[in-house]
Coordinates of C-alpha atoms and ligand atoms in Angstrom, one line a residue:
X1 CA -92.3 104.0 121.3
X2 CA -92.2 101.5 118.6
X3 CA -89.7 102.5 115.4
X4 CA -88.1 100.2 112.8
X5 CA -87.1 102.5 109.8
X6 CA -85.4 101.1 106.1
X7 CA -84.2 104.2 104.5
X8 CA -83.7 104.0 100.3
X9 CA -82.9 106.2 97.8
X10 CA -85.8 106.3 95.1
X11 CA -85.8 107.5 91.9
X12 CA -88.4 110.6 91.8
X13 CA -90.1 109.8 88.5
X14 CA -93.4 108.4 89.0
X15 CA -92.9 105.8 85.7
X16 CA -89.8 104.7 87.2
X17 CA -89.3 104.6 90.8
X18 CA -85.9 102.6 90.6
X19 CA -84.6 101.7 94.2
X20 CA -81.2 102.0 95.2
X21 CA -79.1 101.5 98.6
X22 CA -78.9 104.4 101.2
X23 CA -75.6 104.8 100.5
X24 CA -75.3 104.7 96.9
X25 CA -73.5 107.7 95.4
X26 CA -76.2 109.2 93.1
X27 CA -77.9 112.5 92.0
X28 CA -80.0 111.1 89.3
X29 CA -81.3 107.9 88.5
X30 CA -78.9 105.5 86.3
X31 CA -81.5 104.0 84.1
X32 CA -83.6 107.4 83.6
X33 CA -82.1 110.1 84.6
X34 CA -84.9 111.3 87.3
X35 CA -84.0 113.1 90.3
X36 CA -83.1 111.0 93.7
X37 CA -85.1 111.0 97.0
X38 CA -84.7 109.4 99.9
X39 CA -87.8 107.4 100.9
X40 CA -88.7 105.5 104.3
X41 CA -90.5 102.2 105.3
X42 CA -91.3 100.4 108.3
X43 CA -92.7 101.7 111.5
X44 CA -92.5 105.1 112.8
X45 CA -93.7 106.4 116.7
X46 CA -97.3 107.6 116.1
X47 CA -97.5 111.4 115.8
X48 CA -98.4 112.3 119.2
X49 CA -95.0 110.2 120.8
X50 CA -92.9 112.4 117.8
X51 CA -94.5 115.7 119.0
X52 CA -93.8 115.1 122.7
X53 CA -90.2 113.8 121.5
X54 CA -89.5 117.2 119.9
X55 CA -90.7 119.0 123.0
X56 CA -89.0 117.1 125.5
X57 CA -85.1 117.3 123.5
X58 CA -86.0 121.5 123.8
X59 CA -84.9 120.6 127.6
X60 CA -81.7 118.2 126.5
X61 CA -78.3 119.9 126.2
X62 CA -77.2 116.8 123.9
X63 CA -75.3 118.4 120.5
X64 CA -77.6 116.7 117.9
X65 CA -80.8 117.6 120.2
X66 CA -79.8 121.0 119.9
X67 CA -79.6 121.3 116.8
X68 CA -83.0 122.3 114.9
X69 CA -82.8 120.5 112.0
X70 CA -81.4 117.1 113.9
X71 CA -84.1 117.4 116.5
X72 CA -86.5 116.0 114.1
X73 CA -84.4 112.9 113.1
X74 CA -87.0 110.3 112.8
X75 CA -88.4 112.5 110.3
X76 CA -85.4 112.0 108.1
X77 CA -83.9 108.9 109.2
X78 CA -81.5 108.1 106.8
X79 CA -78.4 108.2 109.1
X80 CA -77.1 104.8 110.6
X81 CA -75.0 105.9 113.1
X82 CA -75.2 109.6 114.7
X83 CA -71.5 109.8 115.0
X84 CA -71.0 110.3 111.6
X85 CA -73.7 113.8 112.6
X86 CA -71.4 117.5 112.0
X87 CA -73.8 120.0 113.5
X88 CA -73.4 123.3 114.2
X89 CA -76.1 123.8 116.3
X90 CA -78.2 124.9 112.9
X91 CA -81.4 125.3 112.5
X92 CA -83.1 127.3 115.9
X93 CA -84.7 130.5 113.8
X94 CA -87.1 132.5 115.4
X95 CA -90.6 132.8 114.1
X96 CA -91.4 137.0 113.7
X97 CA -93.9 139.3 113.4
X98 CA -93.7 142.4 111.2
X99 CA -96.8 144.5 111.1
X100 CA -95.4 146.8 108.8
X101 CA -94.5 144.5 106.1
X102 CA -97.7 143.0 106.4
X103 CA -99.4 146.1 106.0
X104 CA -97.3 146.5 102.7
X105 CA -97.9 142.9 101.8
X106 CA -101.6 143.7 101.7
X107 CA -101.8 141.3 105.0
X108 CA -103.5 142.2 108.5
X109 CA -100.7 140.0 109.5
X110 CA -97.6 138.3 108.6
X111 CA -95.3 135.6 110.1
X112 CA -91.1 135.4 108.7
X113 CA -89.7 132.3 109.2
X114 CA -86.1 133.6 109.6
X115 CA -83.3 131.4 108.4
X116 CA -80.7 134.1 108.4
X117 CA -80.1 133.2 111.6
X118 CA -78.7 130.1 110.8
X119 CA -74.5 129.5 111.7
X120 CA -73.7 131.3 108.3
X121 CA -76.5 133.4 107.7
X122 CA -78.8 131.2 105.4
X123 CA -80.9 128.2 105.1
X124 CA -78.8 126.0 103.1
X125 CA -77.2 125.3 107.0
X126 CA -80.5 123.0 107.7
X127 CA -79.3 120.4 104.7
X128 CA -75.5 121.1 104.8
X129 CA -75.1 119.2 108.1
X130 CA -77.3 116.3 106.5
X131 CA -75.6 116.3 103.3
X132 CA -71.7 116.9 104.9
X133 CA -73.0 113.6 107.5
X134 CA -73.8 112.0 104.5
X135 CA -70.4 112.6 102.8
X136 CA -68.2 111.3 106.3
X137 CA -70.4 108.1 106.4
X138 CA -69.4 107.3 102.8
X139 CA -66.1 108.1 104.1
X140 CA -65.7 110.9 100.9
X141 CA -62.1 113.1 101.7
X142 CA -63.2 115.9 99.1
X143 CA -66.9 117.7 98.6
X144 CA -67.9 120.5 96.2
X145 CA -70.6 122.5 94.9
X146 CA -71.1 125.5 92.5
X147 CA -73.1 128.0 94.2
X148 CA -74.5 132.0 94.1
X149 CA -73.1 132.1 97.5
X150 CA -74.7 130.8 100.3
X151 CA -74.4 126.9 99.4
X152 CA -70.4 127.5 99.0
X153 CA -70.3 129.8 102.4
X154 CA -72.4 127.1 104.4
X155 CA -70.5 124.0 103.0
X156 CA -67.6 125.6 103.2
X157 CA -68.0 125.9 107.1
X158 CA -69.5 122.3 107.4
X159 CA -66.7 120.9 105.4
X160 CA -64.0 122.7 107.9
X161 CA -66.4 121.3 111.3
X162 CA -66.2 117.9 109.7
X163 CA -62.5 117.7 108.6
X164 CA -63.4 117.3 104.4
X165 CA -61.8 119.2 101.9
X166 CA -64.1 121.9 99.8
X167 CA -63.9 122.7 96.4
X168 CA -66.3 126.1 95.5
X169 CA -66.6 127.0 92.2
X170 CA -68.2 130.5 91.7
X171 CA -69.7 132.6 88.6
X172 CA -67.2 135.3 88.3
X173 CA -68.2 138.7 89.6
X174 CA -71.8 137.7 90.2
X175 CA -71.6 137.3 94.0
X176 CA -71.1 139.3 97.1
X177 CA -68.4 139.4 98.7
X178 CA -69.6 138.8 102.2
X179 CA -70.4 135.1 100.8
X180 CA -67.2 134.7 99.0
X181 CA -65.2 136.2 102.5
X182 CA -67.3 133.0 104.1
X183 CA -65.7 130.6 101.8
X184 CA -62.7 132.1 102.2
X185 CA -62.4 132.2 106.2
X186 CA -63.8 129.0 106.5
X187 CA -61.0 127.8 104.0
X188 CA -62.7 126.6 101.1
X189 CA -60.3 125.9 97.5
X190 CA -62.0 128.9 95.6
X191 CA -62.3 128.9 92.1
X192 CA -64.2 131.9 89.9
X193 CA -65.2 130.2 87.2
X194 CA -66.3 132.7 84.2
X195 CA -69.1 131.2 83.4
X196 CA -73.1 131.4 84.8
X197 CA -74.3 129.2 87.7
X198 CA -75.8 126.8 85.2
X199 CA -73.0 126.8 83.0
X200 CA -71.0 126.2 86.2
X201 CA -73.3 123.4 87.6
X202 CA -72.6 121.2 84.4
X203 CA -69.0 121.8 84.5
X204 CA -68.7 120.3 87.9
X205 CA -71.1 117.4 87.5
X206 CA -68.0 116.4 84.7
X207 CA -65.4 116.9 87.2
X208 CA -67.0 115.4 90.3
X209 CA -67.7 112.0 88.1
X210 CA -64.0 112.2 87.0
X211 CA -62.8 113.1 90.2
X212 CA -64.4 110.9 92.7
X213 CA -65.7 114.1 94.4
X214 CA -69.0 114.4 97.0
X215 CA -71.5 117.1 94.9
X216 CA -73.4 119.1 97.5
X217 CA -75.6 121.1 95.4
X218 CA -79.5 120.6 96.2
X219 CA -80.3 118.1 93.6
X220 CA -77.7 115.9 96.4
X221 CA -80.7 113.9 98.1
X222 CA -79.4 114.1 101.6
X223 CA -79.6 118.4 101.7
X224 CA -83.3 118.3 100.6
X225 CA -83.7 116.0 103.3
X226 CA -82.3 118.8 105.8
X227 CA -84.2 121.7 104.5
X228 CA -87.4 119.8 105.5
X229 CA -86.5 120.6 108.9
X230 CA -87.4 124.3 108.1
X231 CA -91.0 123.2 107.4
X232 CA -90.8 120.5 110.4
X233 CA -89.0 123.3 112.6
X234 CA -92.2 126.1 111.5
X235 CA -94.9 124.1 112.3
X236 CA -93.3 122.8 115.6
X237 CA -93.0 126.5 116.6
X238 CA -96.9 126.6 115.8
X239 CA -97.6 123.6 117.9
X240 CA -98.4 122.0 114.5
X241 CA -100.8 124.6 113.5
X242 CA -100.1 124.7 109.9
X243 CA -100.5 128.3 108.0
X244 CA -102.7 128.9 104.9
X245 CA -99.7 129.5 102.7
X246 CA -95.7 129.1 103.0
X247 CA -94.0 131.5 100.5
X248 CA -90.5 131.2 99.5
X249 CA -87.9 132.4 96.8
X250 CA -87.3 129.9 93.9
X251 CA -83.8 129.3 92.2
X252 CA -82.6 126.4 91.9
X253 CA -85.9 124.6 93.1
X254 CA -84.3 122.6 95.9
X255 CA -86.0 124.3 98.9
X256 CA -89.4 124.5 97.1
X257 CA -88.7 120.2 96.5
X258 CA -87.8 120.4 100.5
X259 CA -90.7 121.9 102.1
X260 CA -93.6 120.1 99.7
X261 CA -91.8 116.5 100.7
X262 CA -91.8 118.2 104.3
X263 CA -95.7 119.0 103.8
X264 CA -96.4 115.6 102.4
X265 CA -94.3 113.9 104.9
X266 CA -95.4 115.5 107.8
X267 CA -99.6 114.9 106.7
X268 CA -98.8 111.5 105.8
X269 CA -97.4 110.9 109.5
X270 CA -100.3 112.4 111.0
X271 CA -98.7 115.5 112.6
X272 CA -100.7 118.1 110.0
X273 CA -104.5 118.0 109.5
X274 CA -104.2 120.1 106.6
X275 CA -101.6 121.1 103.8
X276 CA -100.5 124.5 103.4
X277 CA -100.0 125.8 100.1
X278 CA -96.6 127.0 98.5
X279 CA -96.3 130.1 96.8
X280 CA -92.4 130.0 95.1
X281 CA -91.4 134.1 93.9
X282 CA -89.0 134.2 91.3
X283 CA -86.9 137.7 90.0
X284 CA -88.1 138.3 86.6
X285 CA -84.9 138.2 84.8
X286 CA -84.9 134.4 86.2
X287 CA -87.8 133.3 85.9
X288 CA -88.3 130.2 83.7
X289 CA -90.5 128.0 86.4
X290 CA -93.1 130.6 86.5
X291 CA -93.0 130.7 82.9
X292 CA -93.4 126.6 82.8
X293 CA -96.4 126.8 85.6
X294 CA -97.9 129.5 83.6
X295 CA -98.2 128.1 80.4
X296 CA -97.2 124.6 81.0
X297 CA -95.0 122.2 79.0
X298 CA -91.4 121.5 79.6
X299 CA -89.0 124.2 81.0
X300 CA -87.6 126.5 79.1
X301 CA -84.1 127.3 80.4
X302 CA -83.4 131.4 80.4
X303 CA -79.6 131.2 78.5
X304 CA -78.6 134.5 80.6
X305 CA -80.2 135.2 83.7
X306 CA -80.2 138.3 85.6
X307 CA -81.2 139.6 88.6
X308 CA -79.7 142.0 91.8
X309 CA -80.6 139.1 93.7
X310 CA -77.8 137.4 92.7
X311 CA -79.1 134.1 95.1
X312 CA -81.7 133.0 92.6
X313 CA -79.6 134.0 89.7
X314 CA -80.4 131.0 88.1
X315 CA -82.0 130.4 84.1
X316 CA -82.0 126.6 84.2
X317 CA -83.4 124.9 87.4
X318 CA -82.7 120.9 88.2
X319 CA -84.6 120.6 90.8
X320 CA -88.2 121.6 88.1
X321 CA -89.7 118.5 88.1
X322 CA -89.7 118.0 92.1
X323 CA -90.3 121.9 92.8
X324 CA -93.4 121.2 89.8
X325 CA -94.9 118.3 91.6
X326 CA -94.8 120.0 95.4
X327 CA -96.2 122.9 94.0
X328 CA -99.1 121.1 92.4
X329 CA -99.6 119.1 94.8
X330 CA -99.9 122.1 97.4
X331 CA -102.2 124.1 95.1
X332 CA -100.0 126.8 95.3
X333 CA -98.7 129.4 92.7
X334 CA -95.9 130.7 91.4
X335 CA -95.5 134.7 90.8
X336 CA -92.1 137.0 89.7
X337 CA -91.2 140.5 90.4
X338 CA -89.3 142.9 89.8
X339 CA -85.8 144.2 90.8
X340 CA -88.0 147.6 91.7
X341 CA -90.4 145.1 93.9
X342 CA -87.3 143.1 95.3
X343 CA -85.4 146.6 96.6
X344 CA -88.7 148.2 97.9
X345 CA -89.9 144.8 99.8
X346 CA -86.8 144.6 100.9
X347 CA -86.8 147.5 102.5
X348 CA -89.7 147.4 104.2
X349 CA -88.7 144.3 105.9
X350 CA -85.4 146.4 107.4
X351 CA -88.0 148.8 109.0
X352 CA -90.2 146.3 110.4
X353 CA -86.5 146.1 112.4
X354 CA -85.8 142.6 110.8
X355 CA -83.9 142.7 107.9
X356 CA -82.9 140.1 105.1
X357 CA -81.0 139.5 101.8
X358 CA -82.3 140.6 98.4
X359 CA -83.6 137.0 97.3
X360 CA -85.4 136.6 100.2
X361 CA -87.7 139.9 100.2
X362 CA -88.9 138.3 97.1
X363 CA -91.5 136.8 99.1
X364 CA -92.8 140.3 100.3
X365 CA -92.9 141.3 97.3
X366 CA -94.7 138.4 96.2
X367 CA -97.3 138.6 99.0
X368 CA -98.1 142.2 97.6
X369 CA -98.8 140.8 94.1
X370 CA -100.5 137.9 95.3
X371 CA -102.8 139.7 97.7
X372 CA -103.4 142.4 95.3
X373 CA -104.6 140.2 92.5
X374 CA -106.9 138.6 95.0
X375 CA -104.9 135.0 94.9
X376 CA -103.9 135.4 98.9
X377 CA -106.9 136.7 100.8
X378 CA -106.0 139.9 103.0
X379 CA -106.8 137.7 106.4
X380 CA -104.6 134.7 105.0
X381 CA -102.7 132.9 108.1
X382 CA -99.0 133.6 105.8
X383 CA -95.5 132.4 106.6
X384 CA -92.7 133.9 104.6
X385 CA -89.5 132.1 104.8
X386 CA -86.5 134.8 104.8
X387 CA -83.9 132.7 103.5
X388 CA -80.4 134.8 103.9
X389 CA -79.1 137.5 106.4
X390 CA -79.5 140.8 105.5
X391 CA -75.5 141.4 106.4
X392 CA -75.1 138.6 103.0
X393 CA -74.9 141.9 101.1
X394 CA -74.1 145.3 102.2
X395 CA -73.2 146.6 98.8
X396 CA -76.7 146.2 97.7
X397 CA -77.9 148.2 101.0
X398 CA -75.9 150.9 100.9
X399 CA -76.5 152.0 96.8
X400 CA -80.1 151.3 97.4
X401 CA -80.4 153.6 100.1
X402 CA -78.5 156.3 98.7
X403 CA -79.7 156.1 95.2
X404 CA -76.9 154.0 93.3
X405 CA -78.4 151.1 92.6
X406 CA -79.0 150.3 89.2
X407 CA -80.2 146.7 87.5
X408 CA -77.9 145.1 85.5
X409 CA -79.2 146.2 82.4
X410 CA -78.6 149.7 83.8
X411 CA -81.9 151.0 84.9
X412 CA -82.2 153.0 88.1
X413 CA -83.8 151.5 91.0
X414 CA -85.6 154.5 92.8
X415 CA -85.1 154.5 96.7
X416 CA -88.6 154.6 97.2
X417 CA -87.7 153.8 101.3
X418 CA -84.3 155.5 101.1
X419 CA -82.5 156.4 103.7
X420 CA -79.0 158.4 103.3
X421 CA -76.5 158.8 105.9
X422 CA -75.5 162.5 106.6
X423 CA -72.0 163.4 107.1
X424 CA -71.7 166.2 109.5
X425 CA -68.3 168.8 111.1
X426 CA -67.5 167.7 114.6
X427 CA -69.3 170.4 115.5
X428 CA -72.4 170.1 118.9
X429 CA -73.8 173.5 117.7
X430 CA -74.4 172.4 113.6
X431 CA -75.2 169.1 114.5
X432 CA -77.7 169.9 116.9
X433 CA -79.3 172.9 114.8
X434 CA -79.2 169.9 111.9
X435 CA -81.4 167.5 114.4
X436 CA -84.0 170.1 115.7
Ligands
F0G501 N1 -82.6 132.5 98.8 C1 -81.3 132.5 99.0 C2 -80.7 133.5 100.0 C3 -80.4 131.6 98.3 O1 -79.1 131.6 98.5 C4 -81.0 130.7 97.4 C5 -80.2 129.8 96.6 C6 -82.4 130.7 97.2 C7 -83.2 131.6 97.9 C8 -83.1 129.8 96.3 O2 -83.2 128.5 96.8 O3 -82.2 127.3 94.9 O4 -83.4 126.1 96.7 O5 -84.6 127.5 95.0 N2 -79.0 129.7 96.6 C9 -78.1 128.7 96.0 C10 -76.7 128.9 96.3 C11 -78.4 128.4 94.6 O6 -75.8 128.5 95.6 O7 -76.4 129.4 97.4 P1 -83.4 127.3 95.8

């Protein structure tokens, strides 16, 4: 098996392209400003040695061969030296049916890529352990990021397995609390800034530059890298069959930019005879990239964002021109929905007995749109990428189900799938005249 790899880091912009070193410290390009990527040259194994590779390390009890994001190194094979590698053991999700949400979906059948399954509950695990490796071969002491939760718990953790000091800054009140109790336990510096994510992001970019501190927010190259392994870990578990369509909730844009350089990557390589297309879901009160893909021109940031799914509470994406490209390029679609649609979809994915966060039933939601207005056909081969755990946030469970919930503008949510806890005397005779 023949591989001699030079890894770069390449500005995205088409008219530019500027090269830099591996191990330059960069988020966007110095002389215009573009987003980073990593890109590869050289000689890889042909596709058929990498797909036997991947099978072969299921049987290896080696740490980094157990992971299911480093499993697929050569696909991102930026790393010099594997002991700079902090794993924990992320990646691994199961690949599940759910009849009943496909039913709902409009679907005769539906596939969830589960990332909730991940070491902290969410998907931004599969770049974390790229993008905290990246940090300890730079030999950085301090990383940060501003996050709606899931990107503070997950580096958080990665930071504490890899001995760096984390610095989370937070939008105030706007995130649940089993993500902040994460950062928390894990032992993450905490600030609550009073201020939006976007707001947030720009404040830190300041004080990382002035501080000499690591940024690990998705527009860092080395996490987008990572969350390809989602795609790579999906169409592994399909013996490279890839689906029709891959849907996934849109934010920030990072993981849309992930799985279309997956996509691209893994046809260029010859392990896909066929690209999928991407289908991104936005919340409505956030939704300024399907606005842009829509009715095209530049994007319009939202100044206040809002949504219940306080993950993708986001008005002013970086990662646009990446996510815009991969989404192109896929001839996919972008749709938004509702905070009605979100609660309901979520639901419905509880009772198919699997269960997720309220960002990620976006894509069921979605689906239902997208197959209703005859976008997605009804016997579409679908993967839906659950992106967070549906123990993320309780709070938003329990009013939902017993009629509480309300969007932040203060309309009800109806509990269309509710389903209320009874409290009963300790009493045999009531409770079992109650049941019959
Ligand atoms: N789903 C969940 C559960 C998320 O936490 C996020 C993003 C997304 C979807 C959207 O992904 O930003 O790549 O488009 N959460 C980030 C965070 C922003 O800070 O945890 P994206």
């Amino acid at each position: 098996m023949s591989s001699s790899v030079q890894a770069e880091l390449v500005c995205f912009e088409a008219s530019c392209r500027e090269r830099f070193a591996i191990t330059e410290v960069l988020y966007n390009c110095p002389k215009c400003g573009g987003l980073m990527e990593a890109a590869y040259s050289g000689t890889r194994p042909s596709a058929g040695e990498l797909r036997d590779l991947f099978r072969q390390r299921r049987l290896s009890t080696a740490p980094l061969d157990t992971s299911g994001v480093w499993r697929y190194r050569e696909l991102f094979p930026f790393m010099n030296d594997n002991a700079h590698v902090v794993t924990l053991r992320e990646g691994n999700t199961p690949l599940l049916d759910g009849p009943l949400a496909a039913q709902y979906g409009g679907l005769d059948k539906i596939t969830f890529k589960h990332q909730g399954f991940n070491p902290t509950g969410s998907f931004k695990d599969n770049g974390m352990t790229c993008g905290a490796s990246q940090a300890r071969r730079l030999g950085m002491k301090r990383v940060a990021c501003v996050s709606t939760g899931n990107t503070s718990a997950s580096m958080a953790a990665y930071a504490a397995a890899a001995g760096l000091e984390a610095l989370i800054f937070l939008p105030h009140g706007n995130i649940s609390f089993g993500k902040l109790a994460q950062a928390l336990e894990y032992g993450a510096r905490t600030l609550e800034v009073e201020a939006n994510f976007d707001q947030i992001l720009a404040l830190v970019r300041v004080l990382a530059e002035r501080l000499g501190i690591y940024l690990l927010n998705s527009m860092n190259p080395f996490r987008v890298e990572g969350q390809k392994s989602i795609v790579f870990e999906m169409l592994d578990q399909r013996d490279w069959n890839p689906p029709d369509w891959i849907v996934l909730p849109g934010g920030n844009l990072g993981n849309t930019s992930a799985f279309g350089k997956a996509l691209r990557e893994a046809h260029e390589l010859g392990l896909i005879a066929k690209m999928p297309r991407l289908a991104v879901i936005q919340a409505e009160g956030a939704a300024p990239f399907h606005e842009m893909f829509h009715k095209g021109g530049e994007l319009h940031a939202v100044t206040n964002p809002e949504t219940l799914a306080t993950a993708i509470r986001i008005g002013d994406p970086v990662s646009w021109p990446k996510a815009l490209h991969e989404v192109r390029s896929s001839c996919g679609t972008v749709e938004k929905v509702t905070e009605q649609e979100i609660a309901d979809a979520k639901a419905m994915i509880g009772r198919a007995g699997i269960g997720c966060e309220p960002a990620s039933a976006a894509t069921l939601a979605g689906i239902r749109k997208l197959t209703a207005a005859g976008v997605m056909r009804k016997d579409a081969d679908v993967v839906a990428v659950l992106t967070g755990n549906v123990l993320k946030d309780p709070d938003y469970i329990y009013k939902y189900h017993t009629g509480k919930l309300e969007t932040p503008s203060g309309v009800k949510i109806r509990s269309t799938f509710g389903n209320q806890p009874i409290v009963v005397p300790n009493d045999a005779d009531r409770i079992a005249a109650l049941l019959q």
